[in-house]
Structure formats: C-alpha cells, structure tokens
Amino acid sequence: NDLLADIMSFTSIIILEIQNWFPNDPFVEAIGIFKLSDELLNNENLLEFGNKELDLLLDIYGKPQFPLFSYAIVDSNNTRTEWLHFKKLIYEDYQNLSIDKLLILLFRYYSSSYPNLIRLLAIISFSSVECKRGFSRQNLIKTKLRTTLNNDILNMLMMVGLEGADEAEFNFNDALDI
C-alpha cells in the first residue's frame, strides 16, 4: 500500500515537471503554423488556417519592441498578404512535400515573393537545442571568477565558442601570424 502511494506521488511529480518543462505557451503554439499540418490541405479552411497564430506573431514582430528593436522586423499588412498567397501556393503545388524540402524551396525560389515570411522563419527557432547550447556555453564562460565580464565580451566569447572551430582542428600558429 505504501509502495503504491509512493509510486503515485512520484508519478505526479514527474508529470508536473514535464508540464513545467513544456508549457502551453500561445507563442510556441503560434510558431506551429509553419509546420503546415494536414489542416492546411483542407480547402475549406485554407483562408482561415493560421491567421490567429500569425496575428500573435505579428503582435511581437510586426511592430517595434523597445528597447530591443526600434523598428518592426516584418511589415504586418504585407505579411498577412504573403501568408494568404503562401497557403494557396502550398495547397496548389506542394501538398505532398515535407516541411524540410518546402522550406528549402521557399528560401531558394520564393525569397522575393515572401520576404516577410522568410524573416519570420529566420528568427523563429524550431528547436530549443540552440537555446540550451547557448546557455550551456554561457555558463562555461561566465564563471564565478568572471562575474565582471561585460555583455559585449561575453557575446564575442560565446560566438567563438558556439560558431568557432573545435580546438583540436584550430591552427593556433596561423592565429598568431594574423
């Protein structure tokens, strides 16, 4: 009986932790419009699909976000128009294409037709892996001994750590010659 109570308690704690780890965030759900689910392939709701989610994204990226951005990243009205044409394009020509291949086509052949949608896609992370890598790198760089490190230096060190060559592959002699 005690074992069963312990199992139930443990299971409840695990479920709560999972729910906290993956919250129901409207922003995260709004990003999902770019997955282009089977709902989009239904002509009956083609005009309505993703409009509410796009409006949520435009509330963030379609107007200045002081002090971070003094300008809007995308033009809201043009983005709505692009979204409508983009949905029609997918429905008419690319229904059976996976999202990976679809995004490659979009960037390669339609970048001038959908510049605002491409900007949205470029700033939205589809995975938290990059974010976790960034925090991990930050924690390796900004230790207790480096608490006075300013943001500019921290940013440069993080860029080198995240984007630079692996130490085993890096030629330190060439770096000294520069």
PDB file of C-alpha atoms in Angstrom:
ATOM      1  CA  ASN A   1       0.000   0.000   0.000  1.00  0.00           C
ATOM      2  CA  ASP A   2       2.847   2.395   0.872  1.00  0.00           C
ATOM      3  CA  LEU A   3       4.647   1.383  -2.307  1.00  0.00           C
ATOM      4  CA  LEU A   4       1.591   2.235  -4.383  1.00  0.00           C
ATOM      5  CA  ALA A   5       1.278   5.619  -2.656  1.00  0.00           C
ATOM      6  CA  ASP A   6       4.976   6.326  -3.303  1.00  0.00           C
ATOM      7  CA  ILE A   7       4.614   5.366  -6.970  1.00  0.00           C
ATOM      8  CA  MET A   8       1.564   7.637  -7.344  1.00  0.00           C
ATOM      9  CA  SER A   9       3.367  10.509  -5.625  1.00  0.00           C
ATOM     10  CA  PHE A  10       6.479  10.052  -7.756  1.00  0.00           C
ATOM     11  CA  THR A  11       4.403   9.833 -10.948  1.00  0.00           C
ATOM     12  CA  SER A  12       2.531  13.024 -10.064  1.00  0.00           C
ATOM     13  CA  ILE A  13       5.800  14.871  -9.506  1.00  0.00           C
ATOM     14  CA  ILE A  14       7.187  13.636 -12.842  1.00  0.00           C
ATOM     15  CA  ILE A  15       4.034  14.735 -14.675  1.00  0.00           C
ATOM     16  CA  LEU A  16       4.196  18.195 -13.083  1.00  0.00           C
ATOM     17  CA  GLU A  17       7.857  18.550 -14.048  1.00  0.00           C
ATOM     18  CA  ILE A  18       7.105  17.574 -17.642  1.00  0.00           C
ATOM     19  CA  GLN A  19       4.227  20.066 -17.777  1.00  0.00           C
ATOM     20  CA  ASN A  20       6.513  22.796 -16.415  1.00  0.00           C
ATOM     21  CA  TRP A  21       9.210  21.881 -18.930  1.00  0.00           C
ATOM     22  CA  PHE A  22       6.781  22.068 -21.876  1.00  0.00           C
ATOM     23  CA  PRO A  23       4.279  24.798 -21.018  1.00  0.00           C
ATOM     24  CA  ASN A  24       1.257  25.601 -23.165  1.00  0.00           C
ATOM     25  CA  ASP A  25       2.569  28.889 -24.452  1.00  0.00           C
ATOM     26  CA  PRO A  26       0.449  30.650 -27.096  1.00  0.00           C
ATOM     27  CA  PHE A  27       3.631  31.921 -28.763  1.00  0.00           C
ATOM     28  CA  VAL A  28       5.028  28.402 -29.072  1.00  0.00           C
ATOM     29  CA  GLU A  29       1.714  27.238 -30.489  1.00  0.00           C
ATOM     30  CA  ALA A  30       1.680  30.170 -32.935  1.00  0.00           C
ATOM     31  CA  ILE A  31       5.012  29.085 -34.355  1.00  0.00           C
ATOM     32  CA  GLY A  32       3.315  25.808 -35.244  1.00  0.00           C
ATOM     33  CA  ILE A  33       1.581  27.379 -38.254  1.00  0.00           C
ATOM     34  CA  PHE A  34       4.794  26.878 -40.207  1.00  0.00           C
ATOM     35  CA  LYS A  35       4.561  23.126 -39.751  1.00  0.00           C
ATOM     36  CA  LEU A  36       1.762  23.301 -42.321  1.00  0.00           C
ATOM     37  CA  SER A  37      -0.294  20.436 -40.977  1.00  0.00           C
ATOM     38  CA  ASP A  38      -2.913  18.427 -42.822  1.00  0.00           C
ATOM     39  CA  GLU A  39      -5.480  21.021 -41.729  1.00  0.00           C
ATOM     40  CA  LEU A  40      -3.992  23.389 -44.284  1.00  0.00           C
ATOM     41  CA  LEU A  41      -4.508  20.860 -47.028  1.00  0.00           C
ATOM     42  CA  ASN A  42      -8.246  21.089 -46.496  1.00  0.00           C
ATOM     43  CA  ASN A  43      -9.504  23.722 -48.937  1.00  0.00           C
ATOM     44  CA  GLU A  44     -12.474  24.547 -46.690  1.00  0.00           C
ATOM     45  CA  ASN A  45     -10.359  26.253 -44.055  1.00  0.00           C
ATOM     46  CA  LEU A  46      -7.487  27.376 -46.268  1.00  0.00           C
ATOM     47  CA  LEU A  47      -8.352  31.062 -45.887  1.00  0.00           C
ATOM     48  CA  GLU A  48      -8.620  30.850 -42.089  1.00  0.00           C
ATOM     49  CA  PHE A  49      -5.760  28.465 -41.325  1.00  0.00           C
ATOM     50  CA  GLY A  50      -3.092  30.061 -39.133  1.00  0.00           C
ATOM     51  CA  ASN A  51      -4.481  33.604 -39.203  1.00  0.00           C
ATOM     52  CA  LYS A  52      -4.904  33.889 -35.418  1.00  0.00           C
ATOM     53  CA  GLU A  53      -1.432  32.476 -34.849  1.00  0.00           C
ATOM     54  CA  LEU A  54       0.050  34.828 -37.433  1.00  0.00           C
ATOM     55  CA  ASP A  55      -1.619  37.775 -35.679  1.00  0.00           C
ATOM     56  CA  LEU A  56       0.043  36.720 -32.430  1.00  0.00           C
ATOM     57  CA  LEU A  57       3.444  36.593 -34.155  1.00  0.00           C
ATOM     58  CA  LEU A  58       2.785  39.975 -35.767  1.00  0.00           C
ATOM     59  CA  ASP A  59       1.979  41.470 -32.358  1.00  0.00           C
ATOM     60  CA  ILE A  60       5.589  40.723 -31.500  1.00  0.00           C
ATOM     61  CA  TYR A  61       7.496  41.078 -34.766  1.00  0.00           C
ATOM     62  CA  GLY A  62       5.209  43.439 -36.687  1.00  0.00           C
ATOM     63  CA  LYS A  63       5.843  46.468 -34.503  1.00  0.00           C
ATOM     64  CA  PRO A  64       8.847  47.968 -32.706  1.00  0.00           C
ATOM     65  CA  GLN A  65       9.800  46.273 -29.445  1.00  0.00           C
ATOM     66  CA  PHE A  66      11.621  48.957 -27.475  1.00  0.00           C
ATOM     67  CA  PRO A  67      14.380  48.858 -26.304  1.00  0.00           C
ATOM     68  CA  LEU A  68      15.335  45.695 -28.230  1.00  0.00           C
ATOM     69  CA  PHE A  69      14.176  46.765 -31.691  1.00  0.00           C
ATOM     70  CA  SER A  70      13.404  50.330 -32.710  1.00  0.00           C
ATOM     71  CA  TYR A  71      11.710  49.081 -35.872  1.00  0.00           C
ATOM     72  CA  ALA A  72       9.315  46.318 -36.865  1.00  0.00           C
ATOM     73  CA  ILE A  73      11.030  43.200 -38.174  1.00  0.00           C
ATOM     74  CA  VAL A  74       8.210  42.488 -40.617  1.00  0.00           C
ATOM     75  CA  ASP A  75       5.502  44.577 -42.231  1.00  0.00           C
ATOM     76  CA  SER A  76       2.230  43.297 -40.756  1.00  0.00           C
ATOM     77  CA  ASN A  77      -0.021  44.002 -43.742  1.00  0.00           C
ATOM     78  CA  ASN A  78       2.418  42.589 -46.287  1.00  0.00           C
ATOM     79  CA  THR A  79       2.979  39.533 -44.097  1.00  0.00           C
ATOM     80  CA  ARG A  80      -0.749  38.797 -43.996  1.00  0.00           C
ATOM     81  CA  THR A  81      -0.911  39.062 -47.802  1.00  0.00           C
ATOM     82  CA  GLU A  82       2.160  36.855 -48.190  1.00  0.00           C
ATOM     83  CA  TRP A  83       0.646  34.307 -45.798  1.00  0.00           C
ATOM     84  CA  LEU A  84      -2.531  34.063 -47.882  1.00  0.00           C
ATOM     85  CA  HIS A  85      -0.589  33.588 -51.138  1.00  0.00           C
ATOM     86  CA  PHE A  86       1.829  31.184 -49.460  1.00  0.00           C
ATOM     87  CA  LYS A  87      -1.013  28.956 -48.242  1.00  0.00           C
ATOM     88  CA  LYS A  88      -2.516  28.901 -51.731  1.00  0.00           C
ATOM     89  CA  LEU A  89       0.863  28.023 -53.241  1.00  0.00           C
ATOM     90  CA  ILE A  90       1.310  25.127 -50.820  1.00  0.00           C
ATOM     91  CA  TYR A  91      -2.219  23.880 -51.379  1.00  0.00           C
ATOM     92  CA  GLU A  92      -1.990  24.038 -55.167  1.00  0.00           C
ATOM     93  CA  ASP A  93       1.598  22.930 -55.827  1.00  0.00           C
ATOM     94  CA  TYR A  94       3.350  21.427 -52.806  1.00  0.00           C
ATOM     95  CA  GLN A  95       0.831  19.444 -50.745  1.00  0.00           C
ATOM     96  CA  ASN A  96       2.927  16.302 -50.548  1.00  0.00           C
ATOM     97  CA  LEU A  97       6.246  17.967 -49.757  1.00  0.00           C
ATOM     98  CA  SER A  98       7.808  17.615 -46.314  1.00  0.00           C
ATOM     99  CA  ILE A  99       8.425  20.793 -44.333  1.00  0.00           C
ATOM    100  CA  ASP A 100      12.204  20.427 -44.743  1.00  0.00           C
ATOM    101  CA  LYS A 101      12.004  20.351 -48.532  1.00  0.00           C
ATOM    102  CA  LEU A 102       9.334  23.023 -48.561  1.00  0.00           C
ATOM    103  CA  LEU A 103      11.499  25.444 -46.596  1.00  0.00           C
ATOM    104  CA  ILE A 104      14.427  24.840 -48.948  1.00  0.00           C
ATOM    105  CA  LEU A 105      12.171  25.662 -51.919  1.00  0.00           C
ATOM    106  CA  LEU A 106      10.859  28.739 -50.151  1.00  0.00           C
ATOM    107  CA  PHE A 107      14.314  30.118 -49.422  1.00  0.00           C
ATOM    108  CA  ARG A 108      15.735  29.186 -52.821  1.00  0.00           C
ATOM    109  CA  TYR A 109      12.964  30.144 -55.244  1.00  0.00           C
ATOM    110  CA  TYR A 110      10.424  32.301 -53.443  1.00  0.00           C
ATOM    111  CA  SER A 111      12.502  34.612 -51.252  1.00  0.00           C
ATOM    112  CA  SER A 112      11.495  37.686 -53.254  1.00  0.00           C
ATOM    113  CA  SER A 113       7.807  36.704 -53.147  1.00  0.00           C
ATOM    114  CA  TYR A 114       7.666  36.106 -49.389  1.00  0.00           C
ATOM    115  CA  PRO A 115      10.335  38.314 -47.742  1.00  0.00           C
ATOM    116  CA  ASN A 116       8.364  38.892 -44.533  1.00  0.00           C
ATOM    117  CA  LEU A 117       7.526  35.218 -44.042  1.00  0.00           C
ATOM    118  CA  ILE A 118      11.180  34.367 -44.602  1.00  0.00           C
ATOM    119  CA  ARG A 119      12.195  36.918 -41.952  1.00  0.00           C
ATOM    120  CA  LEU A 120       9.746  35.303 -39.525  1.00  0.00           C
ATOM    121  CA  LEU A 121      11.079  31.844 -40.310  1.00  0.00           C
ATOM    122  CA  ALA A 122      14.654  33.037 -39.877  1.00  0.00           C
ATOM    123  CA  ILE A 123      14.082  34.396 -36.372  1.00  0.00           C
ATOM    124  CA  ILE A 124      11.895  31.620 -35.023  1.00  0.00           C
ATOM    125  CA  SER A 125      13.722  28.672 -33.566  1.00  0.00           C
ATOM    126  CA  PHE A 126      12.033  25.355 -34.259  1.00  0.00           C
ATOM    127  CA  SER A 127      14.005  23.661 -31.515  1.00  0.00           C
ATOM    128  CA  SER A 128      15.196  24.599 -28.052  1.00  0.00           C
ATOM    129  CA  VAL A 129      18.511  22.841 -28.671  1.00  0.00           C
ATOM    130  CA  GLU A 130      20.278  26.016 -29.848  1.00  0.00           C
ATOM    131  CA  CYS A 131      18.998  27.906 -26.824  1.00  0.00           C
ATOM    132  CA  LYS A 132      20.207  25.189 -24.467  1.00  0.00           C
ATOM    133  CA  ARG A 133      23.606  25.124 -26.202  1.00  0.00           C
ATOM    134  CA  GLY A 134      23.841  28.894 -25.767  1.00  0.00           C
ATOM    135  CA  PHE A 135      23.069  28.786 -22.050  1.00  0.00           C
ATOM    136  CA  SER A 136      25.465  25.903 -21.576  1.00  0.00           C
ATOM    137  CA  ARG A 137      28.247  27.838 -23.325  1.00  0.00           C
ATOM    138  CA  GLN A 138      27.422  30.963 -21.305  1.00  0.00           C
ATOM    139  CA  ASN A 139      27.681  29.004 -18.069  1.00  0.00           C
ATOM    140  CA  LEU A 140      31.071  27.630 -19.123  1.00  0.00           C
ATOM    141  CA  ILE A 141      32.354  31.120 -19.949  1.00  0.00           C
ATOM    142  CA  LYS A 142      30.833  33.252 -17.188  1.00  0.00           C
ATOM    143  CA  THR A 143      32.112  31.550 -14.069  1.00  0.00           C
ATOM    144  CA  LYS A 144      32.374  32.902 -10.523  1.00  0.00           C
ATOM    145  CA  LEU A 145      35.814  34.239 -11.429  1.00  0.00           C
ATOM    146  CA  ARG A 146      34.404  36.145 -14.409  1.00  0.00           C
ATOM    147  CA  THR A 147      31.381  37.845 -12.856  1.00  0.00           C
ATOM    148  CA  THR A 148      32.525  41.273 -14.062  1.00  0.00           C
ATOM    149  CA  LEU A 149      32.591  40.183 -17.711  1.00  0.00           C
ATOM    150  CA  ASN A 150      30.565  42.718 -19.699  1.00  0.00           C
ATOM    151  CA  ASN A 151      27.902  41.682 -22.200  1.00  0.00           C
ATOM    152  CA  ASP A 152      29.899  42.616 -25.322  1.00  0.00           C
ATOM    153  CA  ILE A 153      32.875  40.461 -24.346  1.00  0.00           C
ATOM    154  CA  LEU A 154      30.578  37.645 -23.205  1.00  0.00           C
ATOM    155  CA  ASN A 155      28.758  37.797 -26.545  1.00  0.00           C
ATOM    156  CA  MET A 156      32.033  37.615 -28.510  1.00  0.00           C
ATOM    157  CA  LEU A 157      33.324  34.708 -26.423  1.00  0.00           C
ATOM    158  CA  MET A 158      30.019  32.876 -26.840  1.00  0.00           C
ATOM    159  CA  MET A 159      30.105  33.388 -30.633  1.00  0.00           C
ATOM    160  CA  VAL A 160      33.620  31.963 -30.782  1.00  0.00           C
ATOM    161  CA  GLY A 161      32.595  29.089 -28.534  1.00  0.00           C
ATOM    162  CA  LEU A 162      29.429  28.285 -30.470  1.00  0.00           C
ATOM    163  CA  GLU A 163      30.472  29.063 -34.038  1.00  0.00           C
ATOM    164  CA  GLY A 164      34.260  28.709 -33.956  1.00  0.00           C
ATOM    165  CA  ALA A 165      36.361  25.723 -34.912  1.00  0.00           C
ATOM    166  CA  ASP A 166      36.962  22.899 -32.480  1.00  0.00           C
ATOM    167  CA  GLU A 167      40.215  23.306 -30.522  1.00  0.00           C
ATOM    168  CA  ALA A 168      41.544  20.057 -31.981  1.00  0.00           C
ATOM    169  CA  GLU A 169      41.082  21.459 -35.514  1.00  0.00           C
ATOM    170  CA  PHE A 170      42.146  25.053 -34.815  1.00  0.00           C
ATOM    171  CA  ASN A 171      45.593  26.104 -36.048  1.00  0.00           C
ATOM    172  CA  PHE A 172      46.949  28.360 -33.296  1.00  0.00           C
ATOM    173  CA  ASN A 173      50.098  29.194 -35.296  1.00  0.00           C
ATOM    174  CA  ASP A 174      48.014  30.752 -38.066  1.00  0.00           C
ATOM    175  CA  ALA A 175      46.139  32.794 -35.471  1.00  0.00           C
ATOM    176  CA  LEU A 176      49.450  34.132 -34.107  1.00  0.00           C
ATOM    177  CA  ASP A 177      50.584  35.114 -37.613  1.00  0.00           C
ATOM    178  CA  ILE A 178      47.498  37.269 -38.086  1.00  0.00           C
TER     179      ILE A 178
END
